[in-house]
XYZ file of C-alpha atoms in Angstrom:
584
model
C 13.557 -6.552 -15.784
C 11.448 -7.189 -19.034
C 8.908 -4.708 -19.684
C 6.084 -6.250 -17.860
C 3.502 -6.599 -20.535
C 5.870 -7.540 -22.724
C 8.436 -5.272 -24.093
C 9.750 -6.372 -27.736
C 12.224 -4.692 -30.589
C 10.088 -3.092 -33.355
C 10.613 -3.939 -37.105
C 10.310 -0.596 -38.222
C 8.942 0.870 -41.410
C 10.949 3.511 -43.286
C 8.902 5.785 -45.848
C 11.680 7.746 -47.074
C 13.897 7.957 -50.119
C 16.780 6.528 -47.877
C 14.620 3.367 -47.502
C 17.309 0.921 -48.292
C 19.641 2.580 -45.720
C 20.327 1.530 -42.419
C 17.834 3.496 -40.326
C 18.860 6.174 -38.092
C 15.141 6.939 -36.735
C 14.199 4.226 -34.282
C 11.398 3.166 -32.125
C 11.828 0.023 -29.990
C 8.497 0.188 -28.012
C 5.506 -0.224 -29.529
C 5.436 -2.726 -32.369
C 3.878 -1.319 -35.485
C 0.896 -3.519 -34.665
C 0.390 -3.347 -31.158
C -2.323 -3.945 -28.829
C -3.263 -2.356 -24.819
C -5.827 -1.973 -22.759
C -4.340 0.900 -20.717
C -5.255 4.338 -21.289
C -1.921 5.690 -22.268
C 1.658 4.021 -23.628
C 4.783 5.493 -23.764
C 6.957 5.095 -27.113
C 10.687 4.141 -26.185
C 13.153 4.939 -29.063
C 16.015 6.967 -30.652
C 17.037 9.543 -33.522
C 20.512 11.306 -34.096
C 20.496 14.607 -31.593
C 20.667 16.989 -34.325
C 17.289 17.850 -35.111
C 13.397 16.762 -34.080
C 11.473 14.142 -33.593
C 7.882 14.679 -34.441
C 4.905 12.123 -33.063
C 2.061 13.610 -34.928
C 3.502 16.857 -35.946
C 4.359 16.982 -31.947
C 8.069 17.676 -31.150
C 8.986 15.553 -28.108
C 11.800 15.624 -25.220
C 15.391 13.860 -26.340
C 18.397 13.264 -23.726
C 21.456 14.558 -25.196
C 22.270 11.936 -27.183
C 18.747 11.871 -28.868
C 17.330 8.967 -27.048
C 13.003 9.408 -26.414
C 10.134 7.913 -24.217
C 7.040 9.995 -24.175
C 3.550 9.218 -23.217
C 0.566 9.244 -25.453
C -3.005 9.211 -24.260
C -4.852 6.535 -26.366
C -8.645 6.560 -27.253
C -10.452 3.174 -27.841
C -10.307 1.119 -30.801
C -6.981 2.117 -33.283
C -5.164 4.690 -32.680
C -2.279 5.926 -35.585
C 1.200 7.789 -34.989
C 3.265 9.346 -37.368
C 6.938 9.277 -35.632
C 9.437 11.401 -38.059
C 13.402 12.698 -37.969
C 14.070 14.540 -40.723
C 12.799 12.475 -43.931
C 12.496 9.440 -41.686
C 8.611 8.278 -40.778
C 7.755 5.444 -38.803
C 3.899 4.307 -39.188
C 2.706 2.830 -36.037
C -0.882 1.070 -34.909
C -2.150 0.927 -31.414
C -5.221 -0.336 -30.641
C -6.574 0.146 -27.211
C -8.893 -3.094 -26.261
C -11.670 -1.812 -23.871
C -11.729 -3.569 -20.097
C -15.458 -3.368 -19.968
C -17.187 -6.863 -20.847
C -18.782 -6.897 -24.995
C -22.530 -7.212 -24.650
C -24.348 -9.655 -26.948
C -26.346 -8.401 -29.433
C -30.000 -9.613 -29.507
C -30.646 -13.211 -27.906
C -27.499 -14.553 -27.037
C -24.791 -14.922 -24.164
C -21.820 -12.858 -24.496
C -18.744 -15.156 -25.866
C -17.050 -17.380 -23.296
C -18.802 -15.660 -20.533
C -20.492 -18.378 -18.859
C -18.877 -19.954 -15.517
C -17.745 -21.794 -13.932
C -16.329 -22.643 -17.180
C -14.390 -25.336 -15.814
C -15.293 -28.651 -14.266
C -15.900 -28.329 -10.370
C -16.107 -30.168 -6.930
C -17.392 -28.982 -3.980
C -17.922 -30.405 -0.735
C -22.040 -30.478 0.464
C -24.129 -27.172 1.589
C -20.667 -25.336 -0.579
C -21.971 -21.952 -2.602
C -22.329 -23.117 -5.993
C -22.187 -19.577 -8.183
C -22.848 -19.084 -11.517
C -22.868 -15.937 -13.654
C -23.170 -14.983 -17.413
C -22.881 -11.659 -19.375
C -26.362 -10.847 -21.420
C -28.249 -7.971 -22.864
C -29.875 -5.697 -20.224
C -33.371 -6.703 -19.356
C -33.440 -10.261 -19.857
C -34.105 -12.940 -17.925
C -31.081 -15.172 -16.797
C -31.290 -18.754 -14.982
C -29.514 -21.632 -14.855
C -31.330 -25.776 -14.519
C -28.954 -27.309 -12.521
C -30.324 -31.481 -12.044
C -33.931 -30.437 -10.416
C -33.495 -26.730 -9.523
C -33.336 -23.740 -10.785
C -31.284 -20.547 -9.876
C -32.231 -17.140 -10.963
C -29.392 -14.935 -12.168
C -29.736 -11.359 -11.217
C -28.376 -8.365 -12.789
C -25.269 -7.200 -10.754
C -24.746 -3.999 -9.463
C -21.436 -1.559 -10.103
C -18.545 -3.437 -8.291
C -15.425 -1.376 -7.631
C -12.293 -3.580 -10.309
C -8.588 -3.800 -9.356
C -5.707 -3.136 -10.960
C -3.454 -5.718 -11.781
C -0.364 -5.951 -9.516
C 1.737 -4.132 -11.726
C 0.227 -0.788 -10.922
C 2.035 -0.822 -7.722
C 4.991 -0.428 -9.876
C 3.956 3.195 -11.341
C 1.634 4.392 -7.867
C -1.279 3.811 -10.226
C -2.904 1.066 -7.987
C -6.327 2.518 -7.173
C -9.380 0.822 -8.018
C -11.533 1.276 -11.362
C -15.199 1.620 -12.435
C -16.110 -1.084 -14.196
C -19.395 -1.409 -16.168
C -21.523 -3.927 -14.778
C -24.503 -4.099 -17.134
C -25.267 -7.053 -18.407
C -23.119 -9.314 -15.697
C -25.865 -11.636 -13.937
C -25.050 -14.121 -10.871
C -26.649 -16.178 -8.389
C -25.840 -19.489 -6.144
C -27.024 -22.542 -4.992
C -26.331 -25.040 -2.430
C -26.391 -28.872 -3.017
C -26.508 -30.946 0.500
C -25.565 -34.725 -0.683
C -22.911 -35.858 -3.081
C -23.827 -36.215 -6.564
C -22.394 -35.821 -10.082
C -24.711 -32.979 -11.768
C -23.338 -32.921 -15.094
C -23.528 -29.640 -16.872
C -25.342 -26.837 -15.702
C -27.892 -25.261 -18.173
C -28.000 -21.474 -18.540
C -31.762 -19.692 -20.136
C -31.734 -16.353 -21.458
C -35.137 -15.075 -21.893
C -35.926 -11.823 -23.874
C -38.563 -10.151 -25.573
C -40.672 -13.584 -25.422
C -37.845 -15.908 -26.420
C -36.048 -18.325 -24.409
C -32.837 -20.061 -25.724
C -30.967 -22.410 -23.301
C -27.385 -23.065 -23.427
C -25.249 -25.861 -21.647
C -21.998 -25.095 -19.504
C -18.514 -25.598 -20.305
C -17.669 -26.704 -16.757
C -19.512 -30.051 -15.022
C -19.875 -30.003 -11.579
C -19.340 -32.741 -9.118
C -21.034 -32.666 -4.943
C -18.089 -34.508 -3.168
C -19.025 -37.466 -0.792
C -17.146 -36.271 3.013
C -16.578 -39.877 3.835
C -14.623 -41.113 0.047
C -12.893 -37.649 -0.718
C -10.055 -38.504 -2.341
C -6.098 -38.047 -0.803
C -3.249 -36.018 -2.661
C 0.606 -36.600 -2.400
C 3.089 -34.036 -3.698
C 5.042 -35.528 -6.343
C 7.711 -32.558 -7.305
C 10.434 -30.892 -5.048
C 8.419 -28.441 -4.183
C 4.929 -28.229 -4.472
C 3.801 -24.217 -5.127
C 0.404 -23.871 -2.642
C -1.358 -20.626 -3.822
C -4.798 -19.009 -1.933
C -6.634 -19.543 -4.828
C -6.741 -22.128 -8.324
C -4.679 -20.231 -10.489
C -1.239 -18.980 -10.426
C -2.815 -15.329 -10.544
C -3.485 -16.204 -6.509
C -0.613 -15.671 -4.154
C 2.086 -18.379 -2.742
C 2.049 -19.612 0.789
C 5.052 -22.100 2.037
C 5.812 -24.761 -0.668
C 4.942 -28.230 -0.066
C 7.943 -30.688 -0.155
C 7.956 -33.463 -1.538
C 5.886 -36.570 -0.689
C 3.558 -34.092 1.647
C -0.301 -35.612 1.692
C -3.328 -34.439 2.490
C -7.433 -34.714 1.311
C -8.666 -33.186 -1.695
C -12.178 -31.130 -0.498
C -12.346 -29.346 -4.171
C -11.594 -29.374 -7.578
C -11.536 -26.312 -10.264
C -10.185 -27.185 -13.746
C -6.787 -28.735 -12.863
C -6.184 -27.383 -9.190
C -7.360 -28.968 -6.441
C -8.154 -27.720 -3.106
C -6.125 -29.301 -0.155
C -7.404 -29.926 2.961
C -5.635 -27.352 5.092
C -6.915 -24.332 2.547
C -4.131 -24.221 0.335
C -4.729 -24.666 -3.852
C -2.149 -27.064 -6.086
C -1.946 -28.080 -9.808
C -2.984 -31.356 -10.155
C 0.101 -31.585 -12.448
C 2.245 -31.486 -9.046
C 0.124 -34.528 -7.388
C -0.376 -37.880 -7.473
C -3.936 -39.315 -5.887
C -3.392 -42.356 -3.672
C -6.358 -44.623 -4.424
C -7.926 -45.979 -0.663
C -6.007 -43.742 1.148
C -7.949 -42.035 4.474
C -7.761 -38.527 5.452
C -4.042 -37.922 6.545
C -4.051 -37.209 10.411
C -0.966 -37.746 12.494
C -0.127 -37.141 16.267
C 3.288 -35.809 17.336
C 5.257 -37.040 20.205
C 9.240 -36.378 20.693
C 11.134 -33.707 18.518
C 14.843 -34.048 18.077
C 17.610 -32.496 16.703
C 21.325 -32.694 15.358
C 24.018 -29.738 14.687
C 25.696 -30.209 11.487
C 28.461 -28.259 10.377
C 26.927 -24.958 9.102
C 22.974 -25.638 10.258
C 21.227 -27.272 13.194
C 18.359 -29.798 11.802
C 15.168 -30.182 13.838
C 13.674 -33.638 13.262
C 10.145 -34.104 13.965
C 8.658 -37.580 13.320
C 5.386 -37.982 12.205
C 3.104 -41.056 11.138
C 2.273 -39.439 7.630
C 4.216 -36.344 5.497
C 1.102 -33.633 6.459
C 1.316 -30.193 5.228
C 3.104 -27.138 6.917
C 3.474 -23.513 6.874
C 6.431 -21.044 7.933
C 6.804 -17.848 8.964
C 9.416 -15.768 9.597
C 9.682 -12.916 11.782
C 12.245 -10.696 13.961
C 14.269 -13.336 15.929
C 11.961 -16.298 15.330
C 10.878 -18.995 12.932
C 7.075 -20.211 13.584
C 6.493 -23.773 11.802
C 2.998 -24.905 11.552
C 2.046 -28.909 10.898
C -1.553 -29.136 9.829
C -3.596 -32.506 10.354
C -1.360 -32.887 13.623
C -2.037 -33.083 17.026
C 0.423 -32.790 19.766
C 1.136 -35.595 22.450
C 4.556 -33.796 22.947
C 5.896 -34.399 26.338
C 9.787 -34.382 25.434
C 11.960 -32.225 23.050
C 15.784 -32.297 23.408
C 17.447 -29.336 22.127
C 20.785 -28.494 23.584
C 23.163 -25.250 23.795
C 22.882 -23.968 19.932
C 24.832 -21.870 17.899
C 21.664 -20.099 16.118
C 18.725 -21.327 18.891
C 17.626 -19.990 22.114
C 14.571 -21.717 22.564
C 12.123 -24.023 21.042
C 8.244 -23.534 22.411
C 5.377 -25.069 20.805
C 1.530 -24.392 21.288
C -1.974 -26.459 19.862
C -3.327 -23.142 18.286
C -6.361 -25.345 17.021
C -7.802 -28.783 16.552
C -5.117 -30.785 14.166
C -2.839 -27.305 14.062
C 0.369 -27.520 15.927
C 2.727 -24.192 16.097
C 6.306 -24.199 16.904
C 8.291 -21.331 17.048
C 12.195 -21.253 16.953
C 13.546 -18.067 19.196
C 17.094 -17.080 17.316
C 19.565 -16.177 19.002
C 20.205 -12.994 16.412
C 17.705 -11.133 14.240
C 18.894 -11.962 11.188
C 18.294 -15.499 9.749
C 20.493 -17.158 6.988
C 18.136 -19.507 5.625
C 16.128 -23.316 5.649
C 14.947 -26.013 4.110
C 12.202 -28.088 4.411
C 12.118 -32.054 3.121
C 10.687 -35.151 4.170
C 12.772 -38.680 5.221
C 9.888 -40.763 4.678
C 7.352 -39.873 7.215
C 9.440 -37.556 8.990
C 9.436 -34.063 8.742
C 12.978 -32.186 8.735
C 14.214 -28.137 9.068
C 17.213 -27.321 8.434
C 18.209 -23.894 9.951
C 21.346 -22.721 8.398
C 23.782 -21.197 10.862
C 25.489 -17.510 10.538
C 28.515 -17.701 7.925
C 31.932 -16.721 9.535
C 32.910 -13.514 7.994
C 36.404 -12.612 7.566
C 38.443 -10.339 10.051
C 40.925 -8.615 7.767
C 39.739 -5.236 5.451
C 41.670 -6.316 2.633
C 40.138 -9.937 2.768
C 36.730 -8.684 4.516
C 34.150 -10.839 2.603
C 36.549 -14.146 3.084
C 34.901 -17.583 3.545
C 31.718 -16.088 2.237
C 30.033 -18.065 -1.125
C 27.922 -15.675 -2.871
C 25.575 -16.099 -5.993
C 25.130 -13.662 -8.681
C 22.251 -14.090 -11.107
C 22.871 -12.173 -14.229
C 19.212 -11.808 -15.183
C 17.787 -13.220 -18.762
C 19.779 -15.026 -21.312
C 19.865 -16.470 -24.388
C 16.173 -15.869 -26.008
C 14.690 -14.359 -22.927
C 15.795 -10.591 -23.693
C 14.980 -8.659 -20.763
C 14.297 -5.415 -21.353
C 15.170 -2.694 -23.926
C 16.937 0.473 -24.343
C 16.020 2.851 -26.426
C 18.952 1.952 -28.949
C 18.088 -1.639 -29.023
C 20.668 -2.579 -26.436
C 19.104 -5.193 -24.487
C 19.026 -5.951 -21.007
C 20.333 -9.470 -20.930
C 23.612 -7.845 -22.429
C 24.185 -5.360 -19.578
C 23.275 -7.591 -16.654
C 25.882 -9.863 -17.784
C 28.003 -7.064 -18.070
C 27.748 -5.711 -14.665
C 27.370 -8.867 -12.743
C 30.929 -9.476 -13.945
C 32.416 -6.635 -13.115
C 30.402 -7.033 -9.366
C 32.109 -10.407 -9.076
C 35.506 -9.089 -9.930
C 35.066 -6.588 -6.857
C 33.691 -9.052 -4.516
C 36.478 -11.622 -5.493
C 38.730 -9.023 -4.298
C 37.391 -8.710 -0.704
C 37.886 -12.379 -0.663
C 34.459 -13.855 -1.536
C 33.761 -16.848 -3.780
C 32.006 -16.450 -6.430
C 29.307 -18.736 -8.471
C 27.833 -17.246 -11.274
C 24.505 -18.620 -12.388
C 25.846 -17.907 -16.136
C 28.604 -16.464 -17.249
C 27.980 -16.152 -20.929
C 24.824 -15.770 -23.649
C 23.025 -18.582 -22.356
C 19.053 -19.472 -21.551
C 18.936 -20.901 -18.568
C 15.234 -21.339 -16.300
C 13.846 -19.276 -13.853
C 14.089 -23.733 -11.698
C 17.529 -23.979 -13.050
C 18.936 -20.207 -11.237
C 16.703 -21.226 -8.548
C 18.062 -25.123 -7.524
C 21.618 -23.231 -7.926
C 20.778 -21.387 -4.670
C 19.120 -24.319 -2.932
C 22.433 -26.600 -3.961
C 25.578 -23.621 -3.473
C 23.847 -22.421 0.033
C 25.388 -19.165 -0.340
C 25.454 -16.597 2.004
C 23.648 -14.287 -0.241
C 21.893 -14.179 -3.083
C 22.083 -11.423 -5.661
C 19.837 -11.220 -9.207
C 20.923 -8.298 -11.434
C 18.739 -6.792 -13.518
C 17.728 -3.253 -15.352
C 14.224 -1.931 -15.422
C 11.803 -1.407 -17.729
C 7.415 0.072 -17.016
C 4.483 -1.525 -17.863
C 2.544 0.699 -21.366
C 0.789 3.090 -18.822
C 4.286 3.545 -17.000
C 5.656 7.456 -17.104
C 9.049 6.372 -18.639
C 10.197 9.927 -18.934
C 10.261 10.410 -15.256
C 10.446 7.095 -13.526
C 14.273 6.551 -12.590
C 16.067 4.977 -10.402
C 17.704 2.421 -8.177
C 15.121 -0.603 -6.696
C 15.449 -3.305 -4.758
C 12.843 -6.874 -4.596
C 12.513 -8.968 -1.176
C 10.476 -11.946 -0.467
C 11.184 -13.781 2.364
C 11.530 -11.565 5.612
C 15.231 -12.839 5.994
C 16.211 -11.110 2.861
C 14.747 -7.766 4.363
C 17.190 -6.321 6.171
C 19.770 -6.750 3.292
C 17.702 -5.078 0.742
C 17.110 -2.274 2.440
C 20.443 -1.889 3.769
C 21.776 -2.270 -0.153
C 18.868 0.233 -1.531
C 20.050 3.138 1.569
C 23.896 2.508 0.632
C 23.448 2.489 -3.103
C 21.296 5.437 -3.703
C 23.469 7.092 -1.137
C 26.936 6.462 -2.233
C 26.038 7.237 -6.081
C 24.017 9.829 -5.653
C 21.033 7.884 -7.405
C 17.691 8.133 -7.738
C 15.573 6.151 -5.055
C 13.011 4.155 -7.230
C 11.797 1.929 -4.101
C 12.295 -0.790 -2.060
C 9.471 -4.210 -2.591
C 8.118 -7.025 -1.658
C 7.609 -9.046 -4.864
C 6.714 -12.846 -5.169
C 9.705 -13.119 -7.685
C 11.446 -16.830 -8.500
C 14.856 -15.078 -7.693
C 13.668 -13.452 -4.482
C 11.720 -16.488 -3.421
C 14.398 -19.113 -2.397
C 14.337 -19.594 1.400
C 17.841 -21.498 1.350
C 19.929 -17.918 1.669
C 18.676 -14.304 2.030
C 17.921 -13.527 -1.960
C 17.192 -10.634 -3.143
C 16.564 -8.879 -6.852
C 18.527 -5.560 -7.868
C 17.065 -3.757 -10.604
C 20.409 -0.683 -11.413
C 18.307 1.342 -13.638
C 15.924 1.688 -16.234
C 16.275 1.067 -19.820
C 12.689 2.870 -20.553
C 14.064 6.054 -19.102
C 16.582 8.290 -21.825
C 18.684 9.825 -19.318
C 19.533 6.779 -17.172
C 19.906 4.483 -19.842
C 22.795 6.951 -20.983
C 23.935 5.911 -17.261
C 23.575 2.605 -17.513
C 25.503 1.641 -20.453
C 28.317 4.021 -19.899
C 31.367 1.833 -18.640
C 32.480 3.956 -15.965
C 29.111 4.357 -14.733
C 29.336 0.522 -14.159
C 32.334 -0.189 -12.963
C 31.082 2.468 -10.332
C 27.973 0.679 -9.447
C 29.393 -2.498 -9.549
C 31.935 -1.205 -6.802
C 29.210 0.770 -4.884
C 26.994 -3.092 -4.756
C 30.676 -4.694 -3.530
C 30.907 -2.059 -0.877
C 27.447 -2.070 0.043
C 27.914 -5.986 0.492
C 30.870 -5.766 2.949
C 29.200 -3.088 5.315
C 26.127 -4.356 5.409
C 28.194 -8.362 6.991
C 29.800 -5.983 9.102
C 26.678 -4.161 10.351
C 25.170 -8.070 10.984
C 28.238 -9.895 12.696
């Protein structure tokens, strides 16, 4: 996995009298120009063993064959290290950018703090909330058409750490300065376009006024305006942005009314956020609303479809749990009297409940705890699942993963890197590397094989994912090597890891991470749940493997040894075979 702020290979500077030599002192991580707001960064590189290497007169740790990736504590603003090896030096720059907001000096908003910053829509009697950053002391409102909101000064809020930090324990929240940081809110009651809000600053006896970026629009209840999904798979987050987590895509043609805007997302009726980008708005359309009467179904070879017809494509939700599948239409309500669903390879029962006005559950009782995968599309107005059935697994030792399709995902490709070794060697290079030698070994035990590449290529995060969705494979498998974010401990942090989204992939990664770490003798780096685009398909249990780290000296000497490979390539094949066994 690429260093997740954005690991890159250094063009180093050489101050010696060998300058026009190849360079045997090298630092991969940081640039020479680099830029963090965390409070510490670790510096991944190499020298010959023979020797020190000094950062700032400091000697530091090497593995035995002279690879290094100590921390550094960094003060604000620039900080300077000297990195030598014998008459080798290496100037490098990092400058740590403070989290704390800049205040304005004299009588003036801080830069591009003034929100919403965006245009917005709201429905009537919404919170309307405004805030802007400005010297201590002053006087903050905003003019929005005839009234006026005072800003107050805030005080200390608690800040959070950015997801990453789960990946080095360091996920606890932060003081953050909050001097300077004024808000209030306001409620509008009838539908109206109020243009740009105007924000006053008054200090010291002056007053200067300043518009908004962002316009903002009171929504009429009765001509809100109707959505349609116009991409595969439309991606519904809690929030407008993609920093906001996924709920249950939205396939394709799904409609429902827009009750907010921010920027380009648009709030959906049922809760859920979307890009605009992924929409279409159907001029005169009313507020989708559909009943449900009969449900149907057909067996096909390999899944059983449930067919559920509906007067209009309304969203849905599902969730998976232990032996079940719960599917939620919104904008529905239930006149269900009649569902045929006979004798089924995969279910035991269908039940369905009205958990709330226009909110209809159903909930699929499996047969066996471990699901294999669905889809979700629309015929027209008709909503169908497809529940893929258990995969006949082979009888024989020899041939003990036969019928079985699996998918291997070397990770990165072509211009997208990955991460990097302390030699250079990059991560895109090794994946490929072991991925092969895992297919070789599961080709043996009878599987098929697809590869999502099988040379130096780029290829999309869409393009690896419709390759699951179209192969319906078994199992999914995305091979990667770690790297930290700057604040990471690279020195210590080792390890195997394994990445889960949906709850049907659970029970394989954790099965995989136990047998792994067991049968190697490896270190046991952890076992997540990570909204990743190879651990997100929902057409086959996917999961993400991450064999090592590149940031760490020692196990990169692992990593890129051969035998080492072939061993955890073998190890993954095995782990593979027991864990169909354990789930027949």
């Amino acid at each position: 996995m690429k260093n997740l702020l954005g690991l890159v290979i250094l063009g180093c500077i050489v101050t010696s009298s060998v300058a026009l030599a190849e360079p045997s002192l090298k630092v991969v991580f940081p640039e020479t120009s680099y830029q963090t707001s965390s409070q510490k960064i670790f510096f991944l590189g190499t020298a010959p063993p023979d020797g020190q290497v000094l950062i700032n007169s400091k000697p530091i740790t090497r593995s035995k064959a002279g690879h290094f990736s100590p921390s550094f504590p960094l003060q604000l603003g620039e900080n300077l290290f000297t990195v030598r090896h014998d008459n080798q030096e290496l100037q490098i720059k990092v400058t740590r950018l403070p989290t704390d907001p800049e205040l304005p000096q004299g009588l003036a908003f801080a830069k591009d703090s003034l929100a919403p910053a965006v245009d917005i829509a709201r429905l009537p009697g919404e919170l309307i909330c405004f805030s802007a950053i400005a010297p201590p002391n002053a006087s903050v409102s905003v003019k929005l058409a005839n009234q006026t909101i005072a800003l107050s000064a805030q005080p200390q809020q608690a800040q959070l750490p950015s997801n990453l930090a789960a990946l080095t324990g360091q996920n606890q929240p932060y003081a953050q300065s909050s001097v300077g940081n004024y808000k209030g809110c306001t409620t509008v009651a009838t539908a109206a376009d109020l243009g740009q809000p105007q924000f006053q600053l008054t200090l010291n006896g002056k007053t200067i006024t300043q518009p908004g970026t962002g316009k903002i629009q009171i929504l009429s209840r009765v001509e809100l305006p109707v959505s349609e999904v116009t991409v595969e798979s439309g991606a519904a987050r809690t929030g407008p942005s993609t920093d906001y987590s996924r709920l249950t895509p939205l396939p394709k043609g799904t409609r429902a009314t827009v009750t907010g805007r921010q920027g380009e997302w648009l709030r959906l009726d049922y809760g859920a956020w979307i890009n605009s980008k992924e929409t279409r708005i159907l001029p005169g359309a009313v507020p989708p609303q559909t009943i449900i009467r009969s449900v149907g179904y057909r067996q096909l070879p390999g899944a059983t479809e449930i067919v559920f017809p509906l007067q209009v494509p309304v969203p849905v939700s599902v969730q998976q749990s232990e032996g079940a599948l719960a599917l939620t239409l919104y904008n529905t309500t239930a006149q269900t009297d009649i569902i045929r669903l006979d004798d089924d390879p995969l279910i035991s029962r269908l039940d369905w409940q009205q958990e709330a006005p226009e909110q209809v559950k159903y909930t699929f009782n499996l047969k066996k705890a471990q699901q294999w995968g669905y889809k979700l599309r629309y015929d027209g107005t008709t909503l169908v699942l497809a529940l893929r059935h258990p995969p006949k697994i082979g009888n024989t030792r020899r041939k003990s993963l036969a019928n079985l399709k699996i998918v291997l995902d070397p990770g990165h490709g072509g211009k997208e890197s990955g991460a990097s070794g302390p030699t250079g060697y990059l991560e895109k290079d090794v994946n490929l590397v072991v991925s092969k030698l895992l297919r070789d070994e599961l080709v043996k035990r009878g599987a098929t094989v697809v590869m999502t590449r099988e040379d130096d290529r780029e290829l999309s995060l869409v393009e690896r994912q419709a390759i699951i969705s179209q192969e319906e494979p078994a199992i999914a498998l995305s091979i990667h090597h770690n790297s930290l974010p700057d604040d990471g401990d690279a020195e210590k942090t080792k390890g195997f890891g394994t990445f889960w989204y949906q709850p049907q992939a659970h029970n394989l990664a954790i099965f995989l991470q136990n047998y792994v770490v067991k049968n190697l003798g490896r270190p046991y780096y952890g076992v997540f749940w990570n909204n990743l685009a190879l651990t997100r398909p929902a057409a086959a249990p996917s999961v993400l493997l991450e064999l090592g780290f590149m940031s760490n000296p020692d196990e990169f000497e692992q990593v890129v040894n051969p035998e080492e490979q072939k061993k955890t390539a073998n190890a993954i094949a095995q782990g593979i075979t027991e864990w169909f066994r354990s789930v027949r």
